[in-house]
mmCIF file of C-alpha atoms in Angstrom:
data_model
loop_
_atom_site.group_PDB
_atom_site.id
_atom_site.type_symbol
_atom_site.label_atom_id
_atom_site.label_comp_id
_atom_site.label_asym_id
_atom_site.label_seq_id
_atom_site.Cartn_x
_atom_site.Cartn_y
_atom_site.Cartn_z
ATOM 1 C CA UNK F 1 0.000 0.000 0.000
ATOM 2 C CA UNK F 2 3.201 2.392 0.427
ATOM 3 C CA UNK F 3 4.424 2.091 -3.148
ATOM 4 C CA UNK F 4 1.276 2.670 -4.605
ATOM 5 C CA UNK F 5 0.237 5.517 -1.918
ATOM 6 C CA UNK F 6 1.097 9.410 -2.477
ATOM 7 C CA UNK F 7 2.718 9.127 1.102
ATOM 8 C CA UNK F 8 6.139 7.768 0.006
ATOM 9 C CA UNK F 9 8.631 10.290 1.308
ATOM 10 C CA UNK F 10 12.415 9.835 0.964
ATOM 11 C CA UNK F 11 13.546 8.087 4.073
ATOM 12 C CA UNK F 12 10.402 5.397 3.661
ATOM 13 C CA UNK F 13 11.885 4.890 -0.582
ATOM 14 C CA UNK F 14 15.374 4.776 0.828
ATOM 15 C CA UNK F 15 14.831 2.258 3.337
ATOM 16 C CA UNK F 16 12.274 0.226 0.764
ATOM 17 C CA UNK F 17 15.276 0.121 -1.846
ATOM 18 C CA UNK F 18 17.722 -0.567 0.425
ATOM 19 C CA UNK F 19 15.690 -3.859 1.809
ATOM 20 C CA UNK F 20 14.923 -4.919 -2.216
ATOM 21 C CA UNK F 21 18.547 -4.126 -2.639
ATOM 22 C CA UNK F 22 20.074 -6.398 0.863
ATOM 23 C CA UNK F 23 17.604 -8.650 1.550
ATOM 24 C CA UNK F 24 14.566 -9.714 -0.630
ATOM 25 C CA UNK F 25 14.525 -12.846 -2.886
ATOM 26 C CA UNK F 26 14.715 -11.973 -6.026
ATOM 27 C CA UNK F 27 11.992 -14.275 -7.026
ATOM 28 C CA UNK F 28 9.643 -11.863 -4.648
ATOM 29 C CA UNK F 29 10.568 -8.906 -6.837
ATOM 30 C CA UNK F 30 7.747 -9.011 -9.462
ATOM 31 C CA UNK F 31 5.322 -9.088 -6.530
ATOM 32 C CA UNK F 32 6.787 -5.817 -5.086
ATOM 33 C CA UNK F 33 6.329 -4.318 -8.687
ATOM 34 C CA UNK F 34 3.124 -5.747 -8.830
ATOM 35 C CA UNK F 35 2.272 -4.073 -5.796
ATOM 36 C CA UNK F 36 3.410 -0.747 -6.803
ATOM 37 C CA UNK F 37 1.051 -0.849 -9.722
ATOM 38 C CA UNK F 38 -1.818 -1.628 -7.329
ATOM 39 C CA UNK F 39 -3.979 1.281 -7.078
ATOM 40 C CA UNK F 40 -3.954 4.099 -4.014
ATOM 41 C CA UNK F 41 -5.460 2.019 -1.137
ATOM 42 C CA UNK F 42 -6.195 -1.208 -3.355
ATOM 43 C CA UNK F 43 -4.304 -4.642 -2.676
ATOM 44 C CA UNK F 44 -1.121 -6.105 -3.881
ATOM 45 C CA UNK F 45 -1.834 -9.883 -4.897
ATOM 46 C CA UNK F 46 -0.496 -12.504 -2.432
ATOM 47 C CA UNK F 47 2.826 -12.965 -1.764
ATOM 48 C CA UNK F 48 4.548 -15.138 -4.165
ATOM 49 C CA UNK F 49 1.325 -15.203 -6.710
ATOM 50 C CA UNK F 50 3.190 -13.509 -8.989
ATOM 51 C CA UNK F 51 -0.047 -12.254 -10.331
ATOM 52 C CA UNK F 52 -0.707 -8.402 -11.278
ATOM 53 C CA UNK F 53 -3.731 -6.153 -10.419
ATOM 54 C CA UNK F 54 -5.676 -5.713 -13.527
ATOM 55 C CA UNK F 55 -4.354 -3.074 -16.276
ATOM 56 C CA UNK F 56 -7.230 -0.871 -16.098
ATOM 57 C CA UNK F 57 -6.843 0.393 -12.223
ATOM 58 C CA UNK F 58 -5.995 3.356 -11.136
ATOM 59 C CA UNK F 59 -2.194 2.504 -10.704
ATOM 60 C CA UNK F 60 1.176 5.055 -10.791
ATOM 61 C CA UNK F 61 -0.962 7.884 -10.904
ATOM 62 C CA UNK F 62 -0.704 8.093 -7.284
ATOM 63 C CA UNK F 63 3.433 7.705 -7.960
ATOM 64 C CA UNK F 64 5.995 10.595 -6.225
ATOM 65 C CA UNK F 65 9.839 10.592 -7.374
ATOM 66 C CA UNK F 66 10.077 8.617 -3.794
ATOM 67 C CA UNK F 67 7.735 5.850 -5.366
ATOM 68 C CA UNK F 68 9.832 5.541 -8.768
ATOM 69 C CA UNK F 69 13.082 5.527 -6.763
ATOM 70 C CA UNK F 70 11.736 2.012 -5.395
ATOM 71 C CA UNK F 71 10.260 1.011 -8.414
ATOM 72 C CA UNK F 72 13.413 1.498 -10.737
ATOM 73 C CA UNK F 73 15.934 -0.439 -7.515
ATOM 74 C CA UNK F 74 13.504 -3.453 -8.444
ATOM 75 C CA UNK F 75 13.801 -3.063 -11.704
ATOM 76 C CA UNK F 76 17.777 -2.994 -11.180
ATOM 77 C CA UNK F 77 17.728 -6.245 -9.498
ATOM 78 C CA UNK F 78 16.624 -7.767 -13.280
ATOM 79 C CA UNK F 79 13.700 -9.950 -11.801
ATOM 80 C CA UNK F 80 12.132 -12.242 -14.611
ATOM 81 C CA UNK F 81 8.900 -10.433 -15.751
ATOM 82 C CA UNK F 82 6.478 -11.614 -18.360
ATOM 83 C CA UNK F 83 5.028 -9.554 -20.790
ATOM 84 C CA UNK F 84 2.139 -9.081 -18.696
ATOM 85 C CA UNK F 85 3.398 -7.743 -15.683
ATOM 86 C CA UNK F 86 5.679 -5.427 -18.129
ATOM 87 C CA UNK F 87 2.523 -4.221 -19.544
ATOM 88 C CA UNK F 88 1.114 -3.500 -16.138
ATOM 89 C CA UNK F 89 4.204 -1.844 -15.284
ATOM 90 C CA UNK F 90 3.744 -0.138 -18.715
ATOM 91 C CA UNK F 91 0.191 1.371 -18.290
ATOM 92 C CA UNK F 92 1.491 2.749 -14.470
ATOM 93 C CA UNK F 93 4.264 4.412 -15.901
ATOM 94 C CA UNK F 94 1.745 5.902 -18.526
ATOM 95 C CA UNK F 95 -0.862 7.092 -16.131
ATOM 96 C CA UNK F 96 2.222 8.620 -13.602
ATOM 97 C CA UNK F 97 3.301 10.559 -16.282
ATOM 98 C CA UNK F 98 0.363 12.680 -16.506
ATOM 99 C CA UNK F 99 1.429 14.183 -13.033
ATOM 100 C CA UNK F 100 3.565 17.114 -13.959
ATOM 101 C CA UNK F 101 6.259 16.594 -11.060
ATOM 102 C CA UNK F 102 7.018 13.187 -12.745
ATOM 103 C CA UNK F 103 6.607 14.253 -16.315
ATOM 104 C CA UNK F 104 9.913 16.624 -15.754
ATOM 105 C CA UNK F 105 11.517 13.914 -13.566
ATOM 106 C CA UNK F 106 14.858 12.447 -14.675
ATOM 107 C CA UNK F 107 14.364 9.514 -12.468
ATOM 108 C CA UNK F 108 10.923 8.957 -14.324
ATOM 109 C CA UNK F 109 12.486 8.855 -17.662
ATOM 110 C CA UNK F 110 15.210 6.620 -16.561
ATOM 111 C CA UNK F 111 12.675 4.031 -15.077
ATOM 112 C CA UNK F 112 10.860 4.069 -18.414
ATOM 113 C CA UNK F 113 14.152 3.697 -20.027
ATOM 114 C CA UNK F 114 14.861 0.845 -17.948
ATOM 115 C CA UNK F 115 11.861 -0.560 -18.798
ATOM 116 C CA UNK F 116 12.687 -0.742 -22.775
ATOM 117 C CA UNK F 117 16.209 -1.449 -22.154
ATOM 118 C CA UNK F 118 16.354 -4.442 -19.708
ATOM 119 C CA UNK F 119 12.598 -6.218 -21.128
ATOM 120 C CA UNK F 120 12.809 -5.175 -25.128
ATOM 121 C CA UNK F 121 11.057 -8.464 -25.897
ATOM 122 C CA UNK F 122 8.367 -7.924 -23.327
ATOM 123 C CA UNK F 123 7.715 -4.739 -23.693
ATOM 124 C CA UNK F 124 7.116 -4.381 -27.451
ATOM 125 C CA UNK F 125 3.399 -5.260 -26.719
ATOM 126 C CA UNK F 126 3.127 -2.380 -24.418
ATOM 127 C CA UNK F 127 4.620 -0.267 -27.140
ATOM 128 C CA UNK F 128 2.133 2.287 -27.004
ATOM 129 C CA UNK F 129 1.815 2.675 -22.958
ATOM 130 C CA UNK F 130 5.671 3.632 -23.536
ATOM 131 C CA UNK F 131 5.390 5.731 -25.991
ATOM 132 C CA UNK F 132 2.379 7.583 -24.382
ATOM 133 C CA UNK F 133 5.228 7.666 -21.300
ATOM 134 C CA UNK F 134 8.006 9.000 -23.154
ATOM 135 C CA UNK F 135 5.642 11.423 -25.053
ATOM 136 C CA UNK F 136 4.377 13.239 -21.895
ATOM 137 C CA UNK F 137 8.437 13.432 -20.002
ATOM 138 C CA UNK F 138 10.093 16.907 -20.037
ATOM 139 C CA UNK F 139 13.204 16.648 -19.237
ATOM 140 C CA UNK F 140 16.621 16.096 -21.292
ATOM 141 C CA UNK F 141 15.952 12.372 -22.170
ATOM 142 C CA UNK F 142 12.402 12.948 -24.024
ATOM 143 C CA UNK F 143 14.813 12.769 -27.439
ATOM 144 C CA UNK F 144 16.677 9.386 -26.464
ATOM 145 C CA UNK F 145 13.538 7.940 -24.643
ATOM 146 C CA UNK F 146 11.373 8.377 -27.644
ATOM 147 C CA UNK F 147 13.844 7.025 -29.564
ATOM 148 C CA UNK F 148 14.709 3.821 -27.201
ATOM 149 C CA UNK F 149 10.548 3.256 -26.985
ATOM 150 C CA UNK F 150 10.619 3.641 -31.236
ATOM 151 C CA UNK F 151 12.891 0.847 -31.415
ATOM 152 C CA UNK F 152 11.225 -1.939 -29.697
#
């Protein structure tokens, strides 16, 4: 409920990242992303499901710069993600970017980025969720994100 709360602040992210970073299986990781597509106040699918909440909730709108900090450590760690739960992560980044503190945030585009870069297989069916993403940033990496999200 953190991750996908506007509450986040810094020293909550920081700690979060540092625990995905030190001390969570890896195999748990799609589950935290999962949960940080849940919607504000909605619930993360059991522990170890692996399943994601469906596409058309309210997720990452309700994201800070706190919030994508934790998201993109996850995404670091490389956890296996199908196409699904890349197109969930997809559609959050999407509806997040419509907040203009994220649409100008560096850390935003570099999640995104992440996203195309480390799952180009997976995420060429969310193609347009990315591009939607990339089209709404305003910051120095619209150019190279566009073109990164162009290429899948």
């Amino acid at each position: 409920p953190l991750l996908s709360g506007p509450g986040l602040n810094k020293h909550q992210a920081e700690l979060l990242s540092g625990a995905l970073k030190a001390s969570l299986p890896p195999q748990l990781l799609p589950d935290v992303l999962a949960a940080a597509c849940a919607p504000a106040g909605g619930h993360a699918p059991a522990p170890g499901a692996g399943a994601t909440p469906p596409a058309t909730a309210a997720a990452g709108g309700a994201w800070n710069e706190h919030a994508v900090a934790v998201v993109q450590a996850a995404v670091n760690a490389k956890p296996p993600l199908s196409a699904a739960q890349v197109a969930r992560l997809a559609a959050a980044c999407q509806r997040a970017s419509a907040t203009p503190e994220l649409a100008a945030s560096v850390k935003f585009a570099k999640l995104v980025l992440s996203l195309v870069k480390q799952y180009p297989q997976q995420a060429a069916g969310a193609k347009a969720q990315l591009e939607a993403a990339a089209a709404a940033c305003r910051c120095f990496m619209t150019r190279p994100l566009a073109a990164a999200v162009a290429r899948l």
